[in-house]
Structures are given as structure tokens and as C-alpha cells.
């Protein structure tokens, strides 16, 4: 028998990375709850702090300074991070429906997704306006405006802001400051910028005092911003604003900052919502209709204490939400939250000053901006300076470690407060075949995967039917269909071709394949522990990694056997993890026209997965490592750096955006690259994985008996990889890989170069490295980039081998 491990028995899922959830996540990191798996579902790995956004727009703060890195925060909290928009809820099945992944099960759910401006029906095309939210989309559009003005400051530009609340006024002032600074730096007249603010009411910012309203109105006038009150926008078309009064304004960009609203899927799911779609909650932040669903921040309306949609309330709700989520999981009493009736507003004026608004009082001073800046930086520091994380940088669910931070208080809390205490007896996992995942779990997982595939296929059919009947009005996809409307599962278990004689469609002990005439069977296997806290994405990455060996050999994927280790958990939680994991793997296999024909699953300390893949190829079309010839170009299809980046992630030293780019690279299949190499006469190929670029290149060199010259500057590198290497952060496999440096002829000349350590960086789902005839190098490279391999590059050339000289030489610019 094995020692008792802490199993997962409850799933707490957070939708949205708003202020309230960010605070709650940090608190869960400081005081984790054993037996609870925490999952954050959000659209991006960084979330904007609203208090610093005006300063960012004015140019006072960088993007990093005003964004919370949810990747690092999730790691600190021991949370799974799912980067995907939520589009619906199945409240009966207790599942979150997402855009690009299978449904996510929950026991307790919390929603903090913010709000968006309410868009009018008068818009002929939503592309004509730029809503202030979602913030990520708004900032993307704003940076495009800044870039356009920077590149052509001599060109007049007109901006209009619809909405005269605090948000619209502050936006106008800060935008003007940023763009005027650009015009000044380019010695262009400030009159090149024209700005308008349109408001339907007779007073700006009606929720603020007369002094504040008058002062800001005077400030807009003083700075030459045209203010249009009592103007109801009637139509916007092709950058032209038409008002009911007859006023017409042509604007290059129109920003929409009006009354807040909520996405309609909340109400359609069955949650109790108000007239604007916001979730109705009680004093404990629980949904009025579903007590195991919580909501906070702008997306929630507290029935007994209605308040304006303001960031101050979202921040104040962080601690109460954490307390009540924790107590719900522990079956303990909840505490009510009562927001203050009055709160201080600090409104930036875009010039290094701010206006304070408190009831009937107001004041304008640079001191207020300095004070606001200090408050905001203190708040953000709580998320950038997280307490040092021990072990491997993240808590592994079910690993049996009581506290990641090592303090006695945390460990004691975990021992005493845990849903695990609700179990009648401790779990003592067995070894041998007793460690297998149960057959009923496997059957349910495969059944769920098939149902999800059927659902997607039926949605695609319905959408196509709607497009065919109404081509000018694209439908909004339904996020969920009742199970009863779906056809019985079949395609997942049915072999895709007659060459699979026995697969998952029968209960036999092994799969049976028939090799087609004229083909050879190519086999490979890969298996490793998870490097990312999302089993669906990990399943895709693992499958891509395993299939790459087939692509490197010039083989077409045919079938695969899976091997998985699922962290110890209650049966339903094991099922959820396996469902997400296999869904990801099968998605990748299907994209490669391969099928899963069997596998083996066990329970263990941490998530691990791999595939034994079968491929078919014509024997005379195989790509071998030993086929390199002198005078050929070496082409690499992906950038290097996954090893150091994920080592940095474990130490909370990697930015979320760096990890995003690395994951995008790992999710890119090498299949099209392999086809491209075959089309352009490649004679040798390998995939760059655990032994690093130089290690795998040396295998090709030794098998081919040639030498190579590498251009270190030409080798593509993932964003952030050079920074993490310069911090001294490398993979644990790096020291062994670095021994391959002995084969470099001019090692002394290049070992100090910043990119040099990345030659030995172990890659997960790395690119292909192939040798192609020189005449085919440029057309091959062009075709690779057209296929989406944007980092592909010619990194060197093969040479004739010289006796007594090391086979690798680094080309150095200027020498």
C-alpha cells in the first residue's frame, strides 16, 4: 500500500479574472484548502487594473505596470488556468460551457467577468465603434490609434467619445494628453487632433457633485475638447455620427463609454438576473436562484445594497468572497457583505493631477494624483511580489503536500479545515493493477467525449443551415444543446479505416492493425509529467509532441495508444481530469487524421500523459537523420525556449504573455512543416525536443558524417527566453545537454553570446530541423511561413567533414 495522499474531492471554478477574483486567488494561495481543486477560466493571462488604466492611456504606466499576471497568480494559488471565454452554463449538470474546450464541471462556481457598455440597436456595424470594455480589446484598438498617430503625426485625426460619465470624461482627457505628447515630439501643431464628447443628458457625470461637474466641464472646454450635451446618438455608419438633433460628426475613431450591461448567456442559463442582465446576489454574494453560484464585481447586483458599477466595490468584495467560498466548501456559516454608501473617487485629468469627489466635496491637485499613484502601486505590488513559492513553484493537486509555503499555521489550517474530513475513511491508494482508473470512469469519459463531438457537429450543421437560409445575418451559436437531441455515440469508437481490425469499439484486450501493402509501420512513444495546469491543453501538447516523431520521419499518423496518470481524487474528479485530458489528445489526433485505439490509465501523485503512436510511410519516402549532404541549407521551423520559460514559470519569474507565446508554439502541429519539407526535397529531418537543438543536430551530423556551420543570430527564440536564461534559469536537463558543446570548434568565441545557452534548451513540442537543397531553401521557407510557421528560418548550412576538426562551427557576425 502507498502512503495516503490528499485527493481532490471538490471543484471550485472561478469565471473571470476581475479584481475580486484576483484578491480571492491570492488569499487561496496564502491559505489553501486541501482536497479542493481551484480552476480559473478567463479569456487572457493578464487582467487590467481599472484604477491604473487612465494613467496607462495617458502614457504614465506601461502595460505590465497596470496588469495583473494571472498566470503567476494562478500558479501561486495552485489553480488550474483555462484560457478560454465562457459562453454559457449548464446549471443542472453543474458545468461551464466554453468556446474552444469541453464543458468544465464545478461543485461551487464564482463569476467575476466585469461589464461591457450597452450597445444600441442603431449600429449598422459594430466595427464602427470601439467599446471601452472588454478592456483587452479596447487597449488593442487604442494602441492602434497611438501607432497610427505616431507614424503619421502630420495627418489630422478626429476622435469622438460617446458617454459623458466619469469614464468618458477621464478617457477624453487622458487620450488627449497622450496624443498631444506625440504631436509635440514630432513638432506638429496640436490642432491636428480634434476631440468630441457626446452625452445624452444635460449634465456631465450626474452622480457627482456640482463642483466636480463644473470643474471638469471647464477643463474640457479649456483643453479644446468639444462637448455636446443633450445629444442622443441616432445612427453611426462609416465613421459618421448622426444625432437626433441633426448634429453630424465624422470621426476616425468612435469610443463607446455608456451604461454598463452584461452578456446575455448569464440570464439564458437560468441564473436570476436584473433588467440589465447582471446576476442578482444576496448579502453573501450568492446567486438568488442557485446558492452554489457566487458573483462579484461589476457583474453582480447585490439586491439589498444596489451600488454603481465601480472598481472600489469589486476590491472590497475580495476578502468576503474568499471567506464565503471557503466556508461553503467547508459547510460552515457565511458572512454578509455590506458595501459602504459613500466612496471616494479620484479622477485623473491626464496632466499629472487628479480631482477628488466625495459626496458634495471636491478638490483638484497634483498631490491627489501622487496619492492615487501610491495607492494603485501598493495594490498592484500585492500581485507582483507574491511570497516565494517552494517545492516546484506550483501546488500539484493531490500531491499530499500540506502547505506550499511551509508555515505551521497554513499546515495546521489544512489539516483541520478540509472537505476531506467529510469522507468516512481515508483513501489508501494501491499499487499494481489496483492503481488503475476504474472501468466505469473510463466508459463515462469516452461517452462524454463522444457526446461533446456530436454536439459540436450538430451545432456546425445548424449554423451552416442558418447561413444557407440567411447568408447576410450570421447566427449566434447556441452554447449548449440538450443531450436527448444528439445522436447515439459511435464515431469515436468506430475505427476510421479497415486497417484497424480491433480498436476501442470492442472489449478485446489489445488493438489489432493491418499494415496496408507497400507501407511500413513507424512507431514512437513519448510520456511526461504536465508542464501546464490545464489538462485539456496538456493533452493537446502531449499528442503534438508524440506525433512529431512521425512527422520527422515523413510518416502519416495512423493510430495511437494512450498512457495516463491521473492525480488522486474522488471518482467524479478523476473523471473530470481524464475527460479534459483525453478530449485534448483526441482533438489533436483527429486533426492529424489519427484515431485512439486503446490505452492504460492509473492514479498517481501528479498528472502525466503520453502516447504510443503508429504511422504509415512508403519505405522509399522515409526521412532519416543520416540523409544530410554537404552544401544544403538547415531550416528550423519553430523558435527555441520552452525549457527555460517553463523553468522560470515554476519560479514565478516568467511573464504570462511569455508562457502564452510558448503554449501557442507547442500547440502548433509539425504536420504541415513535414509535408513542406518533403515537397522541397528534404533529405534529412528530426524534431527538436529534449536534447535541445545542438543535441539533436549532432545526431544528424554523426549519422550523416558531415559538418555544419550555424548562424547563431539567425536561430529564432521565443519571447522572454533570452531574459530567463540571463537570469540563470534553465531546465534541469540543461547541464547534461550542454555537454554537446564539446563538438563546437570555436566554442571560446561563442560561449558568452546571449543565445548560446538556448542551443541546449530542452524543447517540448519543438519544431522540425531539416536539410534541403540550397536551390529549394527560399521557396521552402516562404511556403513554411505561409503555412503559419512564422519563426521558421535558415539557421545554417551543411559542409564536408574535415578530419581533426570539430563538426560544428558558429558563424559570428562581423568575423
Coordinates of C-alpha atoms in Angstrom, one line a residue, residues 552 554 620-624 626-635 672-685 700 769-781 783-784 798:
X552 CA 10.1 14.0 -38.7
X554 CA 8.0 11.5 -43.1
X620 CA 11.5 5.0 -50.1
X621 CA 9.9 8.2 -48.7
X622 CA 11.3 8.0 -45.1
X623 CA 13.2 10.9 -43.8
X624 CA 16.2 9.8 -41.8
X626 CA 21.6 10.3 -41.8
X627 CA 20.5 11.9 -45.0
X628 CA 22.2 15.2 -44.7
X629 CA 24.6 16.1 -47.6
X630 CA 27.2 18.8 -47.9
X631 CA 26.0 22.1 -49.4
X632 CA 22.5 22.0 -48.0
X633 CA 20.5 24.6 -46.0
X634 CA 19.4 23.8 -42.5
X635 CA 15.8 25.1 -41.8
X672 CA 2.3 20.8 -42.5
X673 CA 6.0 21.5 -42.0
X674 CA 6.9 17.9 -42.7
X675 CA 4.8 17.9 -45.9
X676 CA 6.5 21.1 -46.9
X677 CA 10.0 19.6 -46.4
X678 CA 9.0 16.6 -48.5
X679 CA 7.7 18.8 -51.3
X680 CA 11.0 20.7 -51.4
X681 CA 13.3 17.7 -51.4
X682 CA 14.5 17.5 -47.8
X683 CA 17.0 14.7 -47.4
X684 CA 17.2 14.5 -43.5
X685 CA 14.9 15.6 -40.7
X700 CA 22.1 14.2 -37.7
X769 CA 15.0 20.7 -38.3
X770 CA 15.6 19.6 -41.9
X771 CA 18.3 19.8 -44.6
X772 CA 17.1 20.9 -48.0
X773 CA 19.0 21.6 -51.3
X774 CA 20.2 25.2 -51.5
X775 CA 18.0 25.9 -54.5
X776 CA 14.9 24.9 -52.5
X777 CA 15.7 26.8 -49.3
X778 CA 14.0 30.1 -50.2
X779 CA 10.8 28.6 -51.7
X780 CA 10.6 26.2 -48.8
X781 CA 11.0 28.9 -46.3
X783 CA 5.9 28.1 -48.0
X784 CA 6.6 27.4 -44.3
X798 CA 26.0 21.6 -44.1

